[in-house]
mmCIF file with all atom_site columns, C-alpha atoms in Angstrom:
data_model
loop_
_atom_site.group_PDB
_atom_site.id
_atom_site.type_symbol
_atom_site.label_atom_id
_atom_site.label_alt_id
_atom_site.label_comp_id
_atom_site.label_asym_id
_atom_site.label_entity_id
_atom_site.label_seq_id
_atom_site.pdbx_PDB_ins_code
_atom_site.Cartn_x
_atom_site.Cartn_y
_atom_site.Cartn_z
_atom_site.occupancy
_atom_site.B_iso_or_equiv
_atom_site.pdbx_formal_charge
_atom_site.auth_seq_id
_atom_site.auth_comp_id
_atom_site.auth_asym_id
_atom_site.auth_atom_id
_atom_site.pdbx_PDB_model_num
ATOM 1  C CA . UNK A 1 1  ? 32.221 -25.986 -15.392 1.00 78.00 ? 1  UNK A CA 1
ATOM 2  C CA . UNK A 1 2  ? 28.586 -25.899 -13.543 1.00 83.00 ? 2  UNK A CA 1
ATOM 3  C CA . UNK A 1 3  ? 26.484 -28.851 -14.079 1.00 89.00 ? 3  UNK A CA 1
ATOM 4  C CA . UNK A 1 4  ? 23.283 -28.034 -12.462 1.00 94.00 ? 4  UNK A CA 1
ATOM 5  C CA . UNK A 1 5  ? 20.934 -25.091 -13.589 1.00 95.00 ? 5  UNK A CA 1
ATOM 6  C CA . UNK A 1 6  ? 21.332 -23.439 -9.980  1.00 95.00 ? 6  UNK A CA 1
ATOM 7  C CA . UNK A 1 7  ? 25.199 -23.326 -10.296 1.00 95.00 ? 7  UNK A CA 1
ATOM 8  C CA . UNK A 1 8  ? 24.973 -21.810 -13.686 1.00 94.00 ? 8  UNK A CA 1
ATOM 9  C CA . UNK A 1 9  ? 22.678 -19.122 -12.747 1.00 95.00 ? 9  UNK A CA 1
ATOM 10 C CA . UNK A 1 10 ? 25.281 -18.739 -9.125  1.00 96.00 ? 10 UNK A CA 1
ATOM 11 C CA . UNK A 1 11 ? 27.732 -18.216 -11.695 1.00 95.00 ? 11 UNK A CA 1
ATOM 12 C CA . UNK A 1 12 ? 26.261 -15.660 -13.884 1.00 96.00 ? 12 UNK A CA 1
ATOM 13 C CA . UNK A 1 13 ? 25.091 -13.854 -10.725 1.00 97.00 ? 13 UNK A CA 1
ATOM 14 C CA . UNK A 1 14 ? 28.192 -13.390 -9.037  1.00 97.00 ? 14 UNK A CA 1
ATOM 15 C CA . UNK A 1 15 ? 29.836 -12.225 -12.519 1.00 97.00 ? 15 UNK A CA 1
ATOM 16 C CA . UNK A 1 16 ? 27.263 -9.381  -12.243 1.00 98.00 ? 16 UNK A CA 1
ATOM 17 C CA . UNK A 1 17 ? 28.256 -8.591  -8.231  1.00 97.00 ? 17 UNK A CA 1
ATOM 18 C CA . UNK A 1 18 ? 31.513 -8.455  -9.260  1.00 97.00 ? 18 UNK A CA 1
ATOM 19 C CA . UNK A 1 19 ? 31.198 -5.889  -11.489 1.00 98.00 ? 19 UNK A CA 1
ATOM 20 C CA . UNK A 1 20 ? 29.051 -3.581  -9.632  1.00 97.00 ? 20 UNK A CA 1
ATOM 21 C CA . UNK A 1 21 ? 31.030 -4.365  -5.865  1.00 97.00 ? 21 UNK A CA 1
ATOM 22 C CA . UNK A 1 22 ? 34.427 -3.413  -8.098  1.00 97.00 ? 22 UNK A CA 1
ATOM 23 C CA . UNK A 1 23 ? 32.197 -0.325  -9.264  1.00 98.00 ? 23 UNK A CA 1
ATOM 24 C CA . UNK A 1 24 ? 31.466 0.395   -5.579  1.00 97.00 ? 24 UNK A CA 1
ATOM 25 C CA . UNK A 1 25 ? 34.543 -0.472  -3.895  1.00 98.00 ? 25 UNK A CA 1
ATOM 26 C CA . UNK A 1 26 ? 36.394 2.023   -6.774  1.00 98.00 ? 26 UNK A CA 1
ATOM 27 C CA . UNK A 1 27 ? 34.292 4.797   -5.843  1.00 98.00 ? 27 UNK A CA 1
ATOM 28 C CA . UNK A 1 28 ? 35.390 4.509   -2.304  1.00 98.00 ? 28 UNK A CA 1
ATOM 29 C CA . UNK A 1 29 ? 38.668 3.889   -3.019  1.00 98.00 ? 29 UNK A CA 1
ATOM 30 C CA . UNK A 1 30 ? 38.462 7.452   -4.715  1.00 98.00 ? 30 UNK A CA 1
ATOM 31 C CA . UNK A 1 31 ? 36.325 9.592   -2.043  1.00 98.00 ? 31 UNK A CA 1
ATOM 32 C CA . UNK A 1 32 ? 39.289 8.381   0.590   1.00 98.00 ? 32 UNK A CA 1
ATOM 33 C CA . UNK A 1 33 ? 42.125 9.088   -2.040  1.00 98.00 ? 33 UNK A CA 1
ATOM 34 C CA . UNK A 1 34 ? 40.330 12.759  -1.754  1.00 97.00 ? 34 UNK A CA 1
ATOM 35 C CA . UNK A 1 35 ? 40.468 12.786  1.966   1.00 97.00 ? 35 UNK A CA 1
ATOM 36 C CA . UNK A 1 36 ? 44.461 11.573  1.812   1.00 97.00 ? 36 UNK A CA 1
ATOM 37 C CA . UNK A 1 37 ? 45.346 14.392  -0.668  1.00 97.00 ? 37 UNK A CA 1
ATOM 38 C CA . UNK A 1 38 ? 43.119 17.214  1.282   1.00 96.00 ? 38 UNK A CA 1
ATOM 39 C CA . UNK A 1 39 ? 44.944 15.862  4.590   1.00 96.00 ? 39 UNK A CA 1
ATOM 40 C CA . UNK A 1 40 ? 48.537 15.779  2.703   1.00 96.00 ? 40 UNK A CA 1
ATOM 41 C CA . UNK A 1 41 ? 48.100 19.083  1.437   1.00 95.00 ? 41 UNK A CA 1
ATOM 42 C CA . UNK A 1 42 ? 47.404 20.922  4.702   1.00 93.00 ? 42 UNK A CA 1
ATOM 43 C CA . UNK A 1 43 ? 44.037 22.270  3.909   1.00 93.00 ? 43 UNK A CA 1
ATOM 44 C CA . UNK A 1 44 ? 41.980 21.175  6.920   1.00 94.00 ? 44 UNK A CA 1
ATOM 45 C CA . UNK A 1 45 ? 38.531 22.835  5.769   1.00 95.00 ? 45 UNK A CA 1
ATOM 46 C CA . UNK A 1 46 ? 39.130 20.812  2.338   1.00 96.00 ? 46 UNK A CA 1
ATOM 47 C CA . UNK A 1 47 ? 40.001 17.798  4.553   1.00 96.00 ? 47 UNK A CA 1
ATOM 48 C CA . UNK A 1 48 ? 36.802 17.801  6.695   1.00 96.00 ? 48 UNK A CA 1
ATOM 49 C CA . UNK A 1 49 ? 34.477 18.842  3.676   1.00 97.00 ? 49 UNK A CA 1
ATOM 50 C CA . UNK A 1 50 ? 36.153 15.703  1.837   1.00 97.00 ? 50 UNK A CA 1
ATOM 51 C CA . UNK A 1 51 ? 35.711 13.319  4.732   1.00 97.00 ? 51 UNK A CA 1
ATOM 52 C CA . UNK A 1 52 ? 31.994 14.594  4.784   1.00 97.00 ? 52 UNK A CA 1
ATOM 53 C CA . UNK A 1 53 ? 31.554 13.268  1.558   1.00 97.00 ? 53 UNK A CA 1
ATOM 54 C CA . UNK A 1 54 ? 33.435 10.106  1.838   1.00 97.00 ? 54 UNK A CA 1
ATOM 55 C CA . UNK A 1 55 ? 31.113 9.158   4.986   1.00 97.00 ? 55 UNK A CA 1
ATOM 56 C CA . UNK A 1 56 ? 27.807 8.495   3.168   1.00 97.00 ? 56 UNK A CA 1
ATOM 57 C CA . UNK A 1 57 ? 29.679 6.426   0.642   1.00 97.00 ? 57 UNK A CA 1
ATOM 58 C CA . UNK A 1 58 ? 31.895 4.236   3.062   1.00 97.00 ? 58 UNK A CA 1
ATOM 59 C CA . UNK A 1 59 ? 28.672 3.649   5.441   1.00 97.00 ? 59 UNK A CA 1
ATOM 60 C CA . UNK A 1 60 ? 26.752 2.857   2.091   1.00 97.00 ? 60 UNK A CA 1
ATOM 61 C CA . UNK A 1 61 ? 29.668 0.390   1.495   1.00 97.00 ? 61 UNK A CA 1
ATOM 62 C CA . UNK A 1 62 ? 28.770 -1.270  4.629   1.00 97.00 ? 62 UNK A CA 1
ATOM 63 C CA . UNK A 1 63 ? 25.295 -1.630  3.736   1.00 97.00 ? 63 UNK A CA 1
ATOM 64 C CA . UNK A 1 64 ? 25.789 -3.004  0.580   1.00 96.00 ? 64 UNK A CA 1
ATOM 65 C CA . UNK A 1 65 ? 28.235 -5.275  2.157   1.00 95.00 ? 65 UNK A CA 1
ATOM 66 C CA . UNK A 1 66 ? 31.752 -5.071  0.611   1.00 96.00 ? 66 UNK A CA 1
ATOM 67 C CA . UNK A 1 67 ? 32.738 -3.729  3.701   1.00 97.00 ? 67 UNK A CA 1
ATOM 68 C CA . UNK A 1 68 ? 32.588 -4.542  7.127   1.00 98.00 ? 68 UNK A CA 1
ATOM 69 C CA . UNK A 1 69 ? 31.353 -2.382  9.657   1.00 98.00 ? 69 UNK A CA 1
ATOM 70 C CA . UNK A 1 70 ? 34.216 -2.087  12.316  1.00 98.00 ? 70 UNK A CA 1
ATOM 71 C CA . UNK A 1 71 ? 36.608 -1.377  9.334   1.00 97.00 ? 71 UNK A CA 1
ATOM 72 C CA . UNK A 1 72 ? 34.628 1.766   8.428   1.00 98.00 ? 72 UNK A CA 1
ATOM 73 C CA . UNK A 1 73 ? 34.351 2.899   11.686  1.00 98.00 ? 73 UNK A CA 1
ATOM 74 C CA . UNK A 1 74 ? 38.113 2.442   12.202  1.00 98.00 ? 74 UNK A CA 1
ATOM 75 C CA . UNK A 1 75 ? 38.999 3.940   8.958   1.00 97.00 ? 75 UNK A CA 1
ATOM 76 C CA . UNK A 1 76 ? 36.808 7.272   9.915   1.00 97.00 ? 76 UNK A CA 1
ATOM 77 C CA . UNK A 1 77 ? 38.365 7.176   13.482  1.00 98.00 ? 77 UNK A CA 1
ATOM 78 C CA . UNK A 1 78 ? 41.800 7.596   11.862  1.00 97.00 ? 78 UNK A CA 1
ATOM 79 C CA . UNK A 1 79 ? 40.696 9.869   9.074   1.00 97.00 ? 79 UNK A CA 1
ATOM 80 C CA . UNK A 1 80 ? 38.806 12.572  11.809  1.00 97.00 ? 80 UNK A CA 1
ATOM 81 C CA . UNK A 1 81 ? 42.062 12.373  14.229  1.00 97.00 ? 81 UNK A CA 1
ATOM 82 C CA . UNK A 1 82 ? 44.276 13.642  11.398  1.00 96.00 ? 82 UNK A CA 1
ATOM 83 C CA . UNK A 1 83 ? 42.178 16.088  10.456  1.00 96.00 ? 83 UNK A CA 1
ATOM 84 C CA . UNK A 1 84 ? 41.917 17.016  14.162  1.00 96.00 ? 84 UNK A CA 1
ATOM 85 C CA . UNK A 1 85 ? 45.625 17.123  14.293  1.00 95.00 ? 85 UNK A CA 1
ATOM 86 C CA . UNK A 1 86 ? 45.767 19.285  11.465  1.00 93.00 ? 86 UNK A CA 1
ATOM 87 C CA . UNK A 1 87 ? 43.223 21.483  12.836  1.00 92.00 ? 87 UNK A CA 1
ATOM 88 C CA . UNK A 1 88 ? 45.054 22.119  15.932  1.00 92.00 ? 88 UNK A CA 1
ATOM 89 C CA . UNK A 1 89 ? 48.393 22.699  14.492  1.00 84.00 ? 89 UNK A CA 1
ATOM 90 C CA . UNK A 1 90 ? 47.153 25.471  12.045  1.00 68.00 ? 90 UNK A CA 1
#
């Protein structure tokens, strides 16, 4: 347990982070699950109007700083070439 005043209030802090970064991260978690299941199904204008949505909140991620920049832009990269590929092939 914290002794000092500043460690207690770290503590209590971070508790509250927690909380709203697991908030944060979930959301994310479920805009991409959209993409996925949009991509999966074969509906590329579903796809690319799901991706549009996810953007905001991913770059919003970064932001806030739960996630790092390069692994956004990396996740996007691989999430517009399937849609791409799926646009093509239709």
């Amino acid at each position: 347990m914290a002794n000092h005043k500043s460690a207690k209030t770290r503590i209590r802090r971070n508790a509250r982070r927690a909380v709203i970064n697991g908030n944060r991260m979930s959301r994310i978690r479920t805009f991409l699950k959209n993409v996925m299941t949009a991509i999966d199904s074969g509906d590329a204008k579903a796809a690319d109007d799901a991706l549009r949505a996810a953007q905001p909140e991913l770059y919003r991620g970064v932001s806030k700083g739960v996630l790092k920049k390069k692994t956004v832009s990396r996740k996007m990269s691989r999430l517009s070439a399937r849609i791409k590929t799926l646009k093509t092939a239709a």
